[in-house]
mmCIF file with all atom_site columns, C-alpha atoms and ligand atoms in Angstrom:
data_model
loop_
_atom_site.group_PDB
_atom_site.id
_atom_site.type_symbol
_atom_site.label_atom_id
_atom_site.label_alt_id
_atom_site.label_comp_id
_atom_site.label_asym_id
_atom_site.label_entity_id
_atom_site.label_seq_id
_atom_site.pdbx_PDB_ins_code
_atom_site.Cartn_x
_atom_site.Cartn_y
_atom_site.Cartn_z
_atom_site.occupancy
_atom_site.B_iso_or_equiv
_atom_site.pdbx_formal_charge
_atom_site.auth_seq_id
_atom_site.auth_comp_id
_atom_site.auth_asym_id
_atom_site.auth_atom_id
_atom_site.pdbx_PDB_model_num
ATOM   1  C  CA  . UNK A 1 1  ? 15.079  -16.034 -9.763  1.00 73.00 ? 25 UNK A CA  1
ATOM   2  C  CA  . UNK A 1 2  ? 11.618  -14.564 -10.043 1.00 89.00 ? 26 UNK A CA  1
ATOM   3  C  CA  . UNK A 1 3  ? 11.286  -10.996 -11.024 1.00 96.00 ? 27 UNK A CA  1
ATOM   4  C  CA  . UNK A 1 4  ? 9.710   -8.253  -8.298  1.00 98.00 ? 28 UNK A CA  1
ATOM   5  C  CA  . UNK A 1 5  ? 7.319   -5.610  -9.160  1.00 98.00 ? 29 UNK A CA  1
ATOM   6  C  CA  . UNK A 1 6  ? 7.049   -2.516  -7.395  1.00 98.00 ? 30 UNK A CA  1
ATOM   7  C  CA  . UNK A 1 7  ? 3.339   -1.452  -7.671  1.00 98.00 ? 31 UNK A CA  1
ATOM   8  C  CA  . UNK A 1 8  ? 1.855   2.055   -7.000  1.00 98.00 ? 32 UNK A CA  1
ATOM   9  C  CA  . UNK A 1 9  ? -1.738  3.353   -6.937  1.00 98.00 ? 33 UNK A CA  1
ATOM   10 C  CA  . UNK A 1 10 ? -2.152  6.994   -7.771  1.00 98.00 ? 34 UNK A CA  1
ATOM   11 C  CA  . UNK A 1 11 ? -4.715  7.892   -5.281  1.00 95.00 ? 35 UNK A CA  1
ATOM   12 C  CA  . UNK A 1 12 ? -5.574  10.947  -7.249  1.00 96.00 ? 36 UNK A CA  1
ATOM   13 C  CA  . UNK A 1 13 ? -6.747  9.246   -9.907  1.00 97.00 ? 37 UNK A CA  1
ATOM   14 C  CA  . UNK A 1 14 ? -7.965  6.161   -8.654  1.00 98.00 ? 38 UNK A CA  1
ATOM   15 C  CA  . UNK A 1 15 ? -11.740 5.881   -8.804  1.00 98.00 ? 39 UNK A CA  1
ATOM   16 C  CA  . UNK A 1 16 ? -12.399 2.595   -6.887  1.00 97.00 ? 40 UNK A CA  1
ATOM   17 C  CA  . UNK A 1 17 ? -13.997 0.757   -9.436  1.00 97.00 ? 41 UNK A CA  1
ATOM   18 C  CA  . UNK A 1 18 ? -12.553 -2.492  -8.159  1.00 97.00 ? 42 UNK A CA  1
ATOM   19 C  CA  . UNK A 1 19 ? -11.674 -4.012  -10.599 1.00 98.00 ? 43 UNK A CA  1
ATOM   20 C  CA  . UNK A 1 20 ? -7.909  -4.466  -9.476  1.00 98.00 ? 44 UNK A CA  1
ATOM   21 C  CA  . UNK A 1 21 ? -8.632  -5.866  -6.315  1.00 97.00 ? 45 UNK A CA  1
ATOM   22 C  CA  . UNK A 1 22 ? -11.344 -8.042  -7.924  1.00 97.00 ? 46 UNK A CA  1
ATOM   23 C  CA  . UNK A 1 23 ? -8.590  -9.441  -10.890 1.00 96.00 ? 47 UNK A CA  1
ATOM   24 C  CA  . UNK A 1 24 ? -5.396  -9.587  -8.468  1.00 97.00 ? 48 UNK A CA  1
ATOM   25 C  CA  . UNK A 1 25 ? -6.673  -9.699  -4.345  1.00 97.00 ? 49 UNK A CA  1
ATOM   26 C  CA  . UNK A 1 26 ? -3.280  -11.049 -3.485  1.00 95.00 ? 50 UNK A CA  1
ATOM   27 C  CA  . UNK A 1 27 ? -1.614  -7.351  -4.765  1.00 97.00 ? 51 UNK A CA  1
ATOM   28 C  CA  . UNK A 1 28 ? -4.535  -4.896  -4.198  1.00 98.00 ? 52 UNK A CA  1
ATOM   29 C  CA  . UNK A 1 29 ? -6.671  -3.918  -1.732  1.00 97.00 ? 53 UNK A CA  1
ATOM   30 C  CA  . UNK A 1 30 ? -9.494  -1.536  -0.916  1.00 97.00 ? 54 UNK A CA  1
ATOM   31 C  CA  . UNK A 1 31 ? -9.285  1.047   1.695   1.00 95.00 ? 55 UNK A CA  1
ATOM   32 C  CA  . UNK A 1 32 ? -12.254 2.777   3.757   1.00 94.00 ? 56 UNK A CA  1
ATOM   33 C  CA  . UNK A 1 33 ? -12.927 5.134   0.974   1.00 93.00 ? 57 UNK A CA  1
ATOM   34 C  CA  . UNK A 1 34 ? -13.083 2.395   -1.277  1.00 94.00 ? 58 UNK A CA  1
ATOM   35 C  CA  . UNK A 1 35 ? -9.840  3.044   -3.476  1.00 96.00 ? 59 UNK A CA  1
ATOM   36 C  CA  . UNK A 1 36 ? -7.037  0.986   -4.233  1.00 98.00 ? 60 UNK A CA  1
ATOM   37 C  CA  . UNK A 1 37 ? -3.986  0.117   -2.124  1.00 97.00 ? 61 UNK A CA  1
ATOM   38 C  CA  . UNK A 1 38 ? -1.072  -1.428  -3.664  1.00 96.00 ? 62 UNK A CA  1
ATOM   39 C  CA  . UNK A 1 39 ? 0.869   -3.826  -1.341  1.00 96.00 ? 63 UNK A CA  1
ATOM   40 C  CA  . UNK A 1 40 ? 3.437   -2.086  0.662   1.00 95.00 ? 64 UNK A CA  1
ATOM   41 C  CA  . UNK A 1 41 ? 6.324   -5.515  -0.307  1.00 97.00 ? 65 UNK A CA  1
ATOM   42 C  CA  . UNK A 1 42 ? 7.170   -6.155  -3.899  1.00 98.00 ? 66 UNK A CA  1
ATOM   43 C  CA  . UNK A 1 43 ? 5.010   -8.969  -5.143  1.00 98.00 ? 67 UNK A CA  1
ATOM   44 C  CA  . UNK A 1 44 ? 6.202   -11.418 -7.410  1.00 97.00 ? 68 UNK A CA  1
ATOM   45 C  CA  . UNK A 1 45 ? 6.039   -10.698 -11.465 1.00 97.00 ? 69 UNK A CA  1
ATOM   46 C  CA  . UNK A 1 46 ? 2.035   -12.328 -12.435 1.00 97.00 ? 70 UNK A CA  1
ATOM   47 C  CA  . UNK A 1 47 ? 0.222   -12.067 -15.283 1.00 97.00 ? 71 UNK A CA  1
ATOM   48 C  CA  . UNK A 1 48 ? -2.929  -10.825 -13.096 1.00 97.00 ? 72 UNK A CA  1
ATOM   49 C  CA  . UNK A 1 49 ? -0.927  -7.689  -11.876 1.00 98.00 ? 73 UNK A CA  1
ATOM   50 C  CA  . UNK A 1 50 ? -0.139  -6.615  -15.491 1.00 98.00 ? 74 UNK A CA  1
ATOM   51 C  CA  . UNK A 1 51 ? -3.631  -7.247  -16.279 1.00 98.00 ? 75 UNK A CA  1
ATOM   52 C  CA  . UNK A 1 52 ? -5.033  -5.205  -13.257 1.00 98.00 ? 76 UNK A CA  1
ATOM   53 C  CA  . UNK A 1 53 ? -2.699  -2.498  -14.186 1.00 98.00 ? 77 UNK A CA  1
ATOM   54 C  CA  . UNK A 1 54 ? -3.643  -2.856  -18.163 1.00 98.00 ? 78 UNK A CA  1
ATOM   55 C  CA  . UNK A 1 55 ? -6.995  -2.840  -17.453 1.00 98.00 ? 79 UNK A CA  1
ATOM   56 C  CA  . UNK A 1 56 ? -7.525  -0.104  -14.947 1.00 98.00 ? 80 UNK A CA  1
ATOM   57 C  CA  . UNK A 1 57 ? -10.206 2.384   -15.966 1.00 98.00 ? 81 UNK A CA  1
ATOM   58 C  CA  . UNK A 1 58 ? -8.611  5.510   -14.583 1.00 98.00 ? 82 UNK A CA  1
ATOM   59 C  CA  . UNK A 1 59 ? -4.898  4.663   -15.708 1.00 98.00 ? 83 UNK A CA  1
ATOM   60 C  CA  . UNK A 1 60 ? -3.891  4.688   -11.873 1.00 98.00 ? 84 UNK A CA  1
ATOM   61 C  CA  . UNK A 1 61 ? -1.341  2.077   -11.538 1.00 98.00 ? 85 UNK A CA  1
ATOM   62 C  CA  . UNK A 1 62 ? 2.173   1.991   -12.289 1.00 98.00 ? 86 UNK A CA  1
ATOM   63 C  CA  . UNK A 1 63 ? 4.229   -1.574  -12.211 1.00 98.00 ? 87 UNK A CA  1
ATOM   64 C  CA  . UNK A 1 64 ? 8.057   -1.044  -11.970 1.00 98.00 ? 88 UNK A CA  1
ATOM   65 C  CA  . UNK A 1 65 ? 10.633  -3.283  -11.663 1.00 98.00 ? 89 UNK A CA  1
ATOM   66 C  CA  . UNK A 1 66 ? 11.541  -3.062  -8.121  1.00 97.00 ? 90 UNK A CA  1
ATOM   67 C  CA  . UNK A 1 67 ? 15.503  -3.741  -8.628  1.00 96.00 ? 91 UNK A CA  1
ATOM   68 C  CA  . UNK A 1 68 ? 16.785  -0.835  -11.518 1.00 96.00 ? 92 UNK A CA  1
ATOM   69 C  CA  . UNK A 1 69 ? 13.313  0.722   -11.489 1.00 96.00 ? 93 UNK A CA  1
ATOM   70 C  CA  . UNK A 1 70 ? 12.392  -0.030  -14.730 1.00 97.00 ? 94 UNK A CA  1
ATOM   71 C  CA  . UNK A 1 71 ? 8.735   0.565   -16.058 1.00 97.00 ? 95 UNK A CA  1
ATOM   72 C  CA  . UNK A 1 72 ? 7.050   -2.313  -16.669 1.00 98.00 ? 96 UNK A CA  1
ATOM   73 C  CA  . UNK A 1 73 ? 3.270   -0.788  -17.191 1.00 97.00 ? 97 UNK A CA  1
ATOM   74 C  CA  . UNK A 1 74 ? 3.239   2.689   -16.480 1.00 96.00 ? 98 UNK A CA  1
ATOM   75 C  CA  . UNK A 1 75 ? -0.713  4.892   -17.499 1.00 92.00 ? 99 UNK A CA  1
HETATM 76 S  S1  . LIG B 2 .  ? -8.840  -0.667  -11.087 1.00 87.42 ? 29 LIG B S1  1
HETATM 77 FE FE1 . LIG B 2 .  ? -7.936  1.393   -11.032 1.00 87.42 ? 29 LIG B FE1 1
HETATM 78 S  S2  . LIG B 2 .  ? -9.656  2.762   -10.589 1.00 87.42 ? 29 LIG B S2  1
HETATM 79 FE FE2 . LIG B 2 .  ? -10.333 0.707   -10.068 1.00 87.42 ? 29 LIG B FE2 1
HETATM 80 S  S3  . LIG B 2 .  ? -9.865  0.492   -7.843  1.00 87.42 ? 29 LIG B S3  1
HETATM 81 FE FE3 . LIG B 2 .  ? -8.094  -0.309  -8.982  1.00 87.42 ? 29 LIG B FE3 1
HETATM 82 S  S4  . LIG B 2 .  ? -6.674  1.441   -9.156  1.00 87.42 ? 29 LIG B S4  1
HETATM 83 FE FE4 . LIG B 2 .  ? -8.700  2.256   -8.635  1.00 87.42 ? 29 LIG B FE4 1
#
């Protein structure tokens, strides 16, 4: 069974390089402003949402798995 990831976008923090959206389009999205939305469903575990996440400049996303909550990437 494949593994589900719960991702959140601190929208504090989040300075809307891109760079998410740009690595992983199927998870993220930009809003108006021009920061990051995470999808509102668990997506499915992918090496391009751990990479988005790793590779965030501003340490603004947090991957969890979405059955026990465990951290997967977390800034
Ligand atoms: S990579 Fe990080 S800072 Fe850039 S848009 Fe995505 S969440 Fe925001």
């Amino acid at each position: 069974m494949t593994e589900l990831w719960t991702v959140e976008v601190d929208s504090l923090v989040c300075v809307g390089s891109g760079l998410c959206a740009g690595s992983a389009p199927e998870c993220f999205t930009l809003d108006t402003s021009g920061r990051a939305r995470p999808p509102k469903a668990p997506v499915e575990a992918a090496d391009e949402v751990l990479e988005a996440a790793e590779n965030c400049p501003a340490a603004a996303i947090t991957l969890r798995k979405t059955t026990g909550g465990e951290e997967i990437f977390a800034p």
